Amino acid sequence: MQECEEQTSSGKDGKDCDPPYVETPHPSTGEADSFDKTLIENELRFHTAMYHSPHGFAIVSPNGRWISVNPALCKIVGYSEEELQETDFQSITHPQDLEEDYNLVQELLSGKLDSYRREKRYRHKDGHYLWIQLDVSLVRKNGVPNYFVAQIQEISERKQAEKALRESEERFRQLAETIDEIFWMRDAETNRLLYVSPAYERIWGRSVESLFQNPDSWLDSIHSDDLHLVFPNIRKQNEQGGMNEKFRIVRADGSERWIRAHSFKVIGSDGKVDRIVGVARDVTKQHELEKQLAHSQRMESIGSLAGGVAHDFNNILTVIMGFSSILEQNKYDPQKIMQSVEVIRNTAERGASLVKQLLTLARKSESFFQLISLNEVVREALNIAKSTFPKSILIEADFQSDPIRINADYTQIHQIFINLILNAKDAMQKGGKLTIGMKEVDRASFSSEDPIVSQKRFALLEISDTGIGMNEETKRRIFDPFFTTKALGKGTGLGLSLVEGIVENHKGFITVESVLGQGTKFSIYLPVETQKPKSLRTLDKVENARHGNGEWILLIEDEEMILEPLTNYLSHFGYNLLSAKDGEEALSVFSANRDKIQVVLCDLNLPKVNGIEVLRKLRSMDSSKTLILASGYIDPQLRPEIENIGLKYTIQKPYKFEEILRILREI
């Protein structure tokens, strides 16, 4: 039996022949004579086209038997034309697909449908099933069903691809719905949200349904202090499809969580951006660990500086004690008295500065980004080095004169510098030179090996030493956590890892150059902030400070040696003073003199009732008074309480009395 796919348009004798004619009910010879010639030609053209079509074509009787089939259909199902014409379509249809076939055929026969399309399965001659797309229409003659015209296209590969896609999507959904991270997807063209994993409800504390109703509702939870981090990234995400940011959210129950969010674009087969997908995860625990790590590293730095700090403080005390003796010996020599007072004052300020630097280094606080002067941070940290490093190390600094402003966390930038100069000190055990350079550079100055960044201007901080240097293996691993070349107990190996993390958190990058036996240079690039500070308060010199006019001030201070000289000093400038030595006495004095007291200067650490509680009660008693808080150290965790009280001024101890006058003048 000849296979249909082997048939050609030539007969056995090699002569051309017409395609097989459709075996359909046709008119008698007499009736055929009346047929229009054009109609016959059109029918022949139709059968010729059907025979040569790459898709399967068939003429099927109303009862389902194959009347005529083309070679393409034979090839699809593996049967010859003769084999198919001996049977019907039901015999090669998958049993599960027959019921729908019967229903659709009945709707065609009844006139409810003119045609239909469906996907179904045929059984191949070798026994396997294949998927086809079937288009069927009914031809009527004089209103009576005559035959069906069917077009058959094999879609097995497409169905397999769809099945694989469904399985892949199901695996993806199972994965996305079980991981701890939030996974989301949106359409790049319409910005329509397509999917959000259930982790959103657990982390954000809001329903997924609410997010689909308002795709921007997740922004309502962003901490107000972090909105400036998120909104620029949203614009970047919409324009470039990328986001990488860490920020805080405030849940409905008031709790805060730290979030790390990443997003990226997915390119479709046409080369265009098809989807934007992203992952957001709760990094609160990680953030707390990083904060503890940073604090422990700062404590390690203080330990490294302890010897130098003790030496410097002893020198400070020696100077103060020495010039106090000179005062005693020259109590009637005004010139020497003033000279001694000036030296004691300057030395005390030097000690106060050293304490402030140590407090900065030891501070345990949340990241707080603000506009700061990099010059001031580095100079302050450099003073520690000059005070504590051995004299065998020469320190040179080369800063540009114009201030360099960056948006940064003051404590973290301070930590970077301290870590790097301590490493330089350790690398120069026998002495050497430490060189600090700082300037603004533009992107064009970067070498081809530097990271590609969008920022145009950077602050470049360079720390160079003439120490022992590093080999290539050490240089390659220098930023790895817990990697150290120091002896056991001499270092944790976390310092440079912490430095790199801080730099990256500030959208910058760090490079290192080193030659074994010749020294090392670290280069830190931090984005420059072009905007000017919102306000820079300029304080007048004490000579221009306005005298008081009998205003009443309540001083709350438990240290008599601070209270007495401050009282005398302010009285000299025309102010009236009341005093209290603990919180309870302060409340009593204020109640008795509420009408005349205009300003309250209160120490933080007081007996009986602490300073913040005293000021809170005073504010509730009279909201018109100016309240000032003084302390040697204010824990950052107390800042919200201070802000709630509405304090305009806080003063760092040890304060200069002139600072009090300046504040009083502003008031």
XYZ file of C-alpha atoms in Angstrom:
667
model
C 0.000 0.000 0.000
C 1.476 3.316 -1.052
C 2.114 5.850 1.811
C 0.498 9.209 1.253
C 3.714 11.130 1.907
C 5.331 9.172 -0.912
C 2.709 10.236 -3.463
C 3.669 12.802 -6.049
C 1.823 14.575 -8.781
C 3.126 12.051 -11.345
C 1.458 8.762 -12.333
C 3.056 5.343 -12.517
C 4.046 5.948 -16.118
C 5.820 9.161 -15.153
C 3.200 11.423 -16.683
C 1.721 14.252 -14.675
C -1.632 13.607 -13.086
C -4.064 15.624 -11.060
C -4.306 15.341 -7.289
C -6.879 12.813 -6.125
C -10.370 14.158 -6.453
C -12.489 14.549 -3.359
C -14.950 11.730 -2.976
C -18.009 13.718 -2.112
C -21.624 13.360 -3.165
C -21.795 15.033 -6.543
C -24.428 15.758 -9.163
C -25.316 13.332 -11.943
C -23.767 13.623 -15.355
C -26.762 15.461 -16.620
C -26.691 17.897 -13.762
C -22.905 18.362 -14.103
C -23.387 19.608 -17.621
C -25.235 22.563 -16.166
C -22.457 23.464 -13.736
C -20.774 26.738 -14.336
C -17.264 26.268 -15.714
C -15.852 28.859 -13.302
C -17.188 26.951 -10.320
C -15.464 23.775 -11.478
C -12.174 25.589 -11.951
C -12.394 27.102 -8.458
C -13.054 23.698 -6.955
C -10.061 22.215 -8.746
C -7.859 25.050 -7.507
C -9.082 24.433 -3.960
C -8.231 20.739 -4.117
C -4.830 21.472 -5.636
C -4.046 23.936 -2.835
C -5.254 21.469 -0.215
C -3.137 18.675 -1.672
C 0.080 20.743 -1.602
C -0.544 22.534 1.725
C 2.130 22.046 4.450
C -0.720 21.700 6.951
C -3.035 18.741 7.181
C -6.321 19.061 5.294
C -9.251 16.660 5.164
C -12.793 16.355 3.871
C -14.874 14.412 6.384
C -18.394 13.072 6.027
C -21.090 14.050 8.542
C -20.658 10.652 10.235
C -16.913 11.209 10.697
C -15.382 9.110 7.917
C -12.377 10.435 6.055
C -13.401 11.275 2.483
C -10.222 12.962 1.282
C -6.914 13.738 3.027
C -3.755 15.479 1.879
C -0.148 14.192 2.208
C 0.606 16.535 5.120
C -2.079 14.889 7.264
C -0.786 11.439 6.312
C 2.665 12.483 7.441
C 1.345 13.802 10.757
C -0.484 10.597 11.747
C 1.667 8.044 9.881
C -1.191 6.466 7.876
C -1.571 6.299 4.107
C -4.483 7.949 2.369
C -6.120 4.568 1.711
C -5.745 3.544 5.365
C -7.410 6.731 6.570
C -10.261 6.496 4.056
C -11.120 3.074 5.455
C -11.789 4.513 8.909
C -13.084 7.649 10.669
C -11.611 10.451 12.797
C -12.999 8.857 15.974
C -10.701 5.860 15.615
C -7.504 7.941 15.926
C -8.811 10.440 18.501
C -7.765 10.118 22.142
C -10.711 8.664 24.104
C -10.660 11.570 26.547
C -11.122 14.054 23.681
C -14.096 12.363 21.966
C -16.869 13.812 24.099
C -15.931 17.394 23.298
C -15.612 16.436 19.605
C -19.172 15.040 19.593
C -20.528 18.146 21.311
C -18.856 20.539 18.875
C -19.930 18.491 15.826
C -23.547 18.534 17.049
C -23.400 22.323 17.437
C -22.126 22.607 13.858
C -24.855 20.308 12.536
C -27.552 22.154 14.489
C -26.376 25.499 13.167
C -25.310 26.903 16.551
C -21.739 27.201 15.279
C -20.347 28.006 11.849
C -16.893 26.663 12.738
C -14.746 25.809 15.718
C -11.114 25.503 16.764
C -9.791 23.204 19.424
C -6.680 21.398 20.560
C -6.861 17.608 20.839
C -4.810 14.443 20.568
C -4.472 12.000 17.650
C -2.989 8.527 17.943
C -0.085 8.016 15.540
C 0.134 4.769 13.613
C 3.050 3.659 15.837
C 0.829 4.061 18.921
C 2.005 7.319 20.504
C -0.280 10.311 20.874
C 0.439 13.722 19.427
C -1.176 17.117 19.896
C -2.900 18.868 16.998
C -4.759 22.123 16.508
C -7.994 21.455 14.662
C -10.058 24.003 12.686
C -13.393 22.638 11.402
C -16.189 24.151 9.329
C -19.336 22.577 7.833
C -20.268 22.782 4.151
C -24.010 22.571 3.429
C -25.802 21.882 0.175
C -29.274 23.242 -0.180
C -29.268 23.727 3.600
C -28.373 20.112 4.259
C -24.990 19.185 5.896
C -22.785 17.847 3.116
C -19.244 17.462 4.546
C -16.763 18.929 7.039
C -13.581 20.736 5.993
C -10.825 20.257 8.563
C -7.387 21.851 8.846
C -4.940 20.026 11.131
C -1.652 21.445 12.446
C 0.655 19.463 14.708
C 1.494 21.368 17.920
C 3.205 18.659 19.971
C 6.391 20.685 20.419
C 4.418 23.727 21.479
C 2.404 21.698 23.978
C 5.594 20.188 25.379
C 7.050 23.675 25.716
C 3.863 24.875 27.430
C 3.967 21.912 29.779
C 7.618 22.558 30.573
C 6.782 26.225 31.160
C 3.883 25.333 33.479
C 6.092 22.941 35.409
C 8.823 25.565 35.585
C 6.341 28.194 36.761
C 4.996 25.780 39.360
C 8.500 25.043 40.623
C 9.201 28.767 40.671
C 5.969 29.446 42.547
C 6.723 26.736 45.099
C 10.203 28.165 45.573
C 9.026 31.782 45.724
C 6.316 30.913 48.235
C 8.621 29.024 50.597
C 11.733 31.232 50.691
C 12.115 33.885 53.368
C 12.709 36.659 50.825
C 10.058 38.690 49.058
C 10.067 37.975 45.335
C 8.169 40.299 43.005
C 7.711 40.813 39.287
C 6.169 43.553 37.186
C 5.658 44.271 33.502
C 8.350 46.616 32.188
C 6.088 48.350 29.670
C 2.901 48.835 31.673
C 4.513 48.800 35.139
C 1.722 46.416 36.173
C 2.467 44.225 39.178
C 2.456 40.580 38.092
C 3.487 38.635 41.185
C 4.446 39.112 44.839
C 5.421 36.236 47.098
C 3.635 35.631 50.443
C 6.773 36.682 52.369
C 5.595 40.278 51.823
C 2.843 39.759 54.382
C 5.273 38.395 56.970
C 7.935 41.087 56.506
C 5.845 44.175 55.704
C 2.892 43.174 57.851
C 0.498 44.051 55.018
C -1.593 41.842 52.745
C -0.528 40.935 49.220
C -4.032 41.874 48.046
C -3.536 45.445 49.264
C -0.355 45.656 47.206
C -2.139 44.535 44.042
C -4.872 47.075 44.727
C -2.265 49.824 45.146
C 1.205 48.783 43.882
C 2.778 51.843 45.555
C 1.377 51.094 49.007
C 4.662 49.457 50.103
C 6.177 52.951 50.139
C 3.859 53.947 52.992
C 5.970 51.790 55.320
C 9.346 53.342 54.435
C 10.955 55.095 57.401
C 10.724 58.848 56.862
C 14.492 59.225 57.335
C 15.152 56.713 54.524
C 12.806 58.043 51.857
C 15.710 59.919 50.272
C 17.424 56.556 49.751
C 14.449 54.806 48.185
C 12.901 57.340 45.795
C 16.035 57.941 43.660
C 16.369 54.166 43.338
C 12.763 53.869 42.177
C 13.488 56.337 39.381
C 16.675 54.440 38.566
C 14.726 51.181 38.569
C 12.151 52.553 36.145
C 14.816 53.977 33.839
C 17.554 51.366 34.097
C 15.865 48.369 35.725
C 18.308 48.217 38.626
C 18.135 48.828 42.377
C 20.336 47.908 45.321
C 19.527 49.667 48.573
C 19.241 49.118 52.292
C 16.519 50.958 54.188
C 14.115 50.736 57.115
C 10.401 50.110 57.202
C 7.957 50.802 60.029
C 5.310 48.102 60.405
C 1.741 48.705 61.528
C 2.655 47.587 65.054
C 5.361 50.285 65.212
C 8.315 47.909 64.963
C 11.187 48.734 62.615
C 12.892 46.353 60.226
C 15.902 46.730 57.980
C 15.388 45.705 54.347
C 17.901 44.982 51.593
C 16.247 45.291 48.159
C 17.650 44.273 44.768
C 16.006 44.469 41.356
C 17.081 43.792 37.796
C 15.637 43.689 34.305
C 14.788 40.581 32.268
C 15.378 40.745 28.520
C 12.819 39.057 26.258
C 13.461 37.114 23.053
C 13.022 40.338 21.055
C 15.950 41.941 22.868
C 13.729 44.380 24.764
C 13.182 44.624 28.513
C 10.257 42.341 29.269
C 10.081 42.166 33.064
C 11.496 43.893 36.119
C 12.012 41.420 38.945
C 13.271 41.994 42.437
C 14.083 40.436 45.782
C 13.712 42.096 49.175
C 14.842 40.453 52.391
C 14.678 41.235 56.066
C 18.259 41.952 57.210
C 17.400 43.260 60.676
C 19.374 40.557 62.495
C 22.290 40.969 60.118
C 22.209 44.727 60.664
C 22.324 44.275 64.429
C 25.274 41.885 64.108
C 27.069 44.324 61.813
C 26.468 47.096 64.327
C 27.875 44.959 67.143
C 30.828 44.008 64.960
C 31.539 47.640 64.138
C 31.363 48.540 67.818
C 33.709 45.703 68.818
C 36.099 46.810 66.085
C 36.046 50.345 67.465
C 36.768 48.947 70.910
C 39.711 47.087 69.408
C 40.906 50.369 67.904
C 40.653 52.065 71.288
C 42.698 49.236 72.767
C 45.348 49.814 70.125
C 45.392 53.517 70.993
C 45.205 53.090 74.768
C 48.920 53.419 75.383
C 49.210 56.572 73.320
C 46.066 58.057 74.867
C 47.350 57.440 78.386
C 50.670 59.017 77.451
C 48.940 62.072 75.982
C 46.626 62.496 78.983
C 49.542 62.280 81.356
C 51.248 65.013 79.356
C 48.077 67.127 79.538
C 47.810 66.670 83.304
C 51.499 67.434 83.710
C 51.112 70.723 81.831
C 48.050 71.752 83.878
C 49.692 70.848 87.187
C 52.908 72.589 86.165
C 51.299 75.863 85.211
C 49.051 75.742 88.289
C 52.258 75.765 90.329
C 53.502 78.742 88.309
C 50.260 80.565 89.174
C 50.875 79.965 92.861
C 54.446 81.224 92.593
C 53.540 84.343 90.604
C 50.221 85.366 92.132
C 51.200 89.046 91.909
C 52.518 88.985 88.320
C 49.535 89.701 86.020
C 51.474 88.876 82.837
C 52.560 85.428 84.026
C 49.113 84.779 85.449
C 47.483 85.439 82.062
C 50.130 83.382 80.241
C 49.604 80.459 82.624
C 45.814 80.702 82.331
C 46.063 80.651 78.526
C 48.299 77.561 78.552
C 46.015 75.764 81.018
C 42.956 76.660 78.907
C 44.544 75.421 75.649
C 45.776 72.235 77.293
C 42.353 71.526 78.781
C 40.782 72.037 75.346
C 43.295 69.572 73.947
C 42.195 67.034 76.555
C 38.525 67.719 75.811
C 39.183 67.173 72.114
C 40.878 63.846 72.819
C 37.928 62.691 74.941
C 35.506 63.723 72.198
C 37.485 61.728 69.628
C 37.486 58.655 71.850
C 33.731 58.989 72.357
C 33.267 59.187 68.602
C 35.351 56.060 68.196
C 33.493 54.203 70.958
C 30.024 55.344 69.949
C 27.486 52.564 69.509
C 24.734 53.956 67.370
C 22.564 53.485 64.310
C 23.795 54.706 60.952
C 22.874 58.344 60.505
C 23.634 59.878 57.132
C 23.970 63.623 56.973
C 25.912 66.266 55.094
C 29.367 66.406 56.704
C 32.756 67.915 55.981
C 35.244 65.156 55.199
C 38.027 67.598 56.076
C 36.764 67.923 59.649
C 36.337 64.179 60.164
C 39.817 63.360 58.902
C 41.482 66.208 60.786
C 39.847 65.102 64.027
C 40.976 61.509 63.549
C 44.404 62.696 62.455
C 44.778 64.508 65.771
C 44.448 61.134 67.503
C 47.288 59.789 65.399
C 49.494 62.778 66.140
C 48.774 62.440 69.852
C 49.190 58.686 70.161
C 51.576 57.455 67.467
C 55.247 57.018 68.358
C 57.505 59.894 67.364
C 59.434 57.517 65.108
C 56.522 57.806 62.651
C 56.458 61.050 60.672
C 52.929 62.152 59.766
C 52.345 64.362 56.735
C 48.977 65.645 55.504
C 48.065 67.243 52.191
C 44.441 68.419 52.035
C 42.826 70.663 49.466
C 41.833 73.987 51.002
C 38.178 73.947 49.950
C 35.930 71.812 52.155
C 34.808 68.478 50.717
C 31.229 67.620 51.636
C 29.833 64.107 51.530
C 26.551 62.517 52.573
C 27.798 60.078 55.181
C 27.653 58.665 58.677
C 30.198 60.646 60.702
C 31.148 57.785 63.015
C 31.627 55.288 60.192
C 33.900 57.596 58.179
C 35.861 58.264 61.360
C 36.143 54.490 61.824
C 37.479 53.976 58.284
C 40.281 56.440 58.826
C 41.213 55.129 62.275
C 41.362 51.523 61.043
C 43.598 52.380 58.108
C 46.043 54.561 60.025
C 46.292 51.926 62.778
C 47.161 49.333 60.133
C 49.780 51.721 58.788
C 51.202 52.191 62.290
C 51.428 48.414 62.809
C 53.223 48.086 59.471
C 55.919 50.555 60.582
C 57.190 49.015 63.823
C 60.637 50.502 63.220
C 59.310 53.881 62.194
C 58.534 55.438 58.842
C 56.287 57.980 57.196
C 52.492 58.132 57.129
C 51.092 60.337 54.362
C 47.457 61.447 54.243
C 46.088 63.017 51.068
C 42.593 64.305 50.389
C 41.136 65.997 47.319
C 38.220 65.995 44.907
C 38.602 64.088 41.641
C 36.340 63.509 38.662
C 35.399 60.237 37.040
C 37.679 60.827 34.063
C 40.707 60.469 36.340
C 39.930 56.816 37.135
C 41.992 54.116 35.501
C 40.346 51.509 33.282
C 40.550 48.993 36.121
C 38.425 51.086 38.444
C 34.744 50.177 38.884
C 32.296 51.786 36.493
C 30.279 54.295 38.453
C 27.690 56.903 37.552
C 28.837 59.529 40.047
C 30.848 62.310 38.394
C 32.742 63.740 41.383
C 34.436 61.851 44.202
C 36.373 62.638 47.331
C 39.671 60.774 47.198
C 41.232 59.912 50.557
C 44.675 58.314 50.323
C 46.559 56.735 53.248
C 50.132 55.736 52.409
C 52.810 54.197 54.607
C 56.426 53.141 54.159
C 55.938 49.905 56.079
C 56.527 46.257 55.289
C 54.024 46.094 52.408
C 52.175 43.001 51.184
C 52.723 40.180 48.722
C 50.137 39.434 46.020
C 48.439 36.647 47.986
C 47.955 38.880 51.033
C 46.745 41.757 48.871
C 44.213 39.478 47.184
C 42.708 38.410 50.534
C 43.142 41.643 52.459
C 39.384 42.413 52.616
C 38.304 38.864 53.494
C 36.607 38.631 56.924
C 38.850 37.168 59.648
C 41.928 37.231 57.418
C 44.900 38.680 59.300
C 48.668 38.576 59.110
C 49.006 39.593 62.754
C 49.973 37.219 65.534
C 47.280 35.406 67.520
C 45.556 37.835 69.870
C 46.851 40.891 68.022
C 43.893 41.360 65.695
C 40.560 39.875 64.640
C 41.002 40.237 60.895
C 37.765 42.222 60.691
C 39.114 45.768 60.375
C 39.580 45.961 56.608
C 36.468 43.887 55.946
C 34.561 46.454 57.975
C 36.227 49.296 56.065
C 35.197 47.824 52.717
C 31.616 47.331 53.921
C 31.357 50.929 55.140
C 32.779 52.296 51.890
C 30.325 50.267 49.797
C 27.478 51.354 52.083
C 28.422 54.939 51.170
C 28.267 54.148 47.405
C 32.038 54.356 47.121
C 34.883 51.948 46.509
C 38.365 51.254 47.817
C 41.584 50.171 46.095
C 44.932 49.047 47.474
C 48.450 49.216 46.087
C 51.356 47.549 47.844
C 54.887 46.354 47.222
C 56.502 43.948 49.649
C 59.135 45.787 51.660
C 58.212 49.229 50.292
C 54.820 50.118 51.747
C 51.094 50.280 51.075
C 48.592 52.835 49.806
C 44.831 52.646 50.318
C 42.664 54.880 48.111
C 39.071 55.513 49.145
C 36.593 57.103 46.741
C 33.405 58.565 48.213
C 30.699 60.430 46.240
C 30.850 64.186 46.717
C 27.661 65.962 47.729
C 27.175 69.070 45.607
C 24.348 70.639 47.604
C 25.244 73.157 50.262
C 24.386 72.614 53.936
C 20.918 73.790 54.863
C 22.273 75.976 57.644
C 25.687 76.708 59.068
C 25.452 78.584 62.364
C 28.216 81.157 62.789
C 28.980 82.101 66.383
C 30.429 85.474 67.308
C 33.588 85.819 69.281
C 33.167 86.239 73.017
C 34.313 89.862 72.795
C 31.180 90.630 70.794
C 28.839 88.599 72.981
C 26.024 90.781 74.279
C 25.779 91.267 78.011
C 22.689 90.108 79.800
C 20.027 92.438 81.098
C 19.182 90.817 84.386
C 17.570 87.699 82.857
C 17.060 84.814 85.283
C 18.725 81.476 84.554
C 18.260 78.217 86.476
C 21.479 76.151 86.557
C 20.950 72.476 87.457
C 24.352 70.893 88.125
C 25.480 68.484 90.848
C 29.211 69.242 90.451
C 30.046 72.200 92.693
C 33.339 72.790 90.862
C 31.367 73.403 87.653
C 28.446 75.240 89.214
C 30.480 77.855 91.117
C 32.685 79.193 88.293
C 29.813 79.134 85.778
C 27.604 81.091 88.181
C 30.312 83.696 88.725
C 31.019 83.904 84.975
C 27.419 84.473 83.922
C 26.816 86.918 86.780
C 29.746 88.938 85.486
C 27.951 89.257 82.141
C 24.743 90.589 83.654
C 22.613 87.485 84.281
C 20.827 86.509 87.492
C 21.326 82.904 88.604
C 19.376 80.313 90.549
C 20.873 76.867 91.105
C 19.906 73.316 92.042
C 22.092 70.249 92.676
C 19.642 67.449 91.907
C 16.428 66.823 89.990
C 14.029 67.148 92.897
C 15.528 70.452 94.049
C 15.388 71.732 90.463
C 11.650 71.079 90.214
C 11.082 72.786 93.538
C 13.157 75.874 92.631
C 11.434 76.176 89.256
C 7.956 75.931 90.797
C 8.782 78.717 93.231
C 10.311 81.008 90.576
C 8.462 80.024 87.394
C 7.435 83.560 86.471
C 10.942 85.039 86.408
C 13.024 82.104 85.101
C 13.587 82.413 81.346
C 16.288 79.818 80.642
C 17.101 76.439 82.221
C 20.536 74.830 81.774
C 20.343 71.237 83.010
C 22.957 68.491 83.284
C 21.968 65.043 81.983
C 23.252 62.911 84.859
C 21.635 64.158 88.046
C 20.943 62.535 91.415
C 17.360 61.459 92.219
C 15.760 62.521 88.898
C 17.751 62.464 85.641
C 18.075 65.524 83.448
C 15.755 64.404 80.637
C 12.961 63.639 83.092
C 13.481 67.016 84.800
C 13.258 68.865 81.475
C 10.176 66.871 80.452
C 8.390 67.890 83.664
C 9.511 71.513 83.298
C 8.192 71.560 79.723
C 4.813 70.268 80.907
C 4.750 72.956 83.608
C 5.609 75.813 81.216
C 6.204 75.369 77.492
C 7.530 78.915 76.984
C 10.884 78.426 78.714
C 14.123 77.821 76.812
C 15.603 74.497 77.913
C 19.262 73.527 77.404
C 20.704 70.057 78.069
C 24.388 69.599 78.927
C 26.297 66.312 79.080
C 29.705 64.811 78.573
C 28.075 62.122 76.415
C 24.551 61.816 75.066
C 23.603 58.300 74.030
C 22.147 58.387 70.484
C 19.257 56.228 71.730
C 18.147 59.190 73.852
C 17.822 61.479 70.822
C 14.135 60.668 70.206
C 13.291 61.550 73.820
C 15.215 64.814 73.529
C 13.392 65.702 70.312
C 10.020 64.905 71.887
C 10.717 67.402 74.659
C 11.425 70.039 72.010
C 14.927 71.031 73.065
C 16.592 73.529 70.754
C 20.040 73.294 72.302
C 22.349 70.618 73.678
C 25.885 71.344 74.876
C 28.789 68.924 74.944
C 30.885 68.880 78.105
C 33.467 70.108 78.751
C 31.961 73.283 77.361
C 33.503 76.706 77.152
C 31.622 79.293 79.150
C 31.714 81.457 76.029
C 29.471 78.898 74.312
C 26.816 79.485 76.964
C 26.999 83.219 76.281
C 26.614 82.669 72.554
C 23.503 80.558 73.059
C 22.036 83.118 75.452
C 22.619 85.803 72.833
C 20.797 83.742 70.198
C 17.873 83.307 72.560
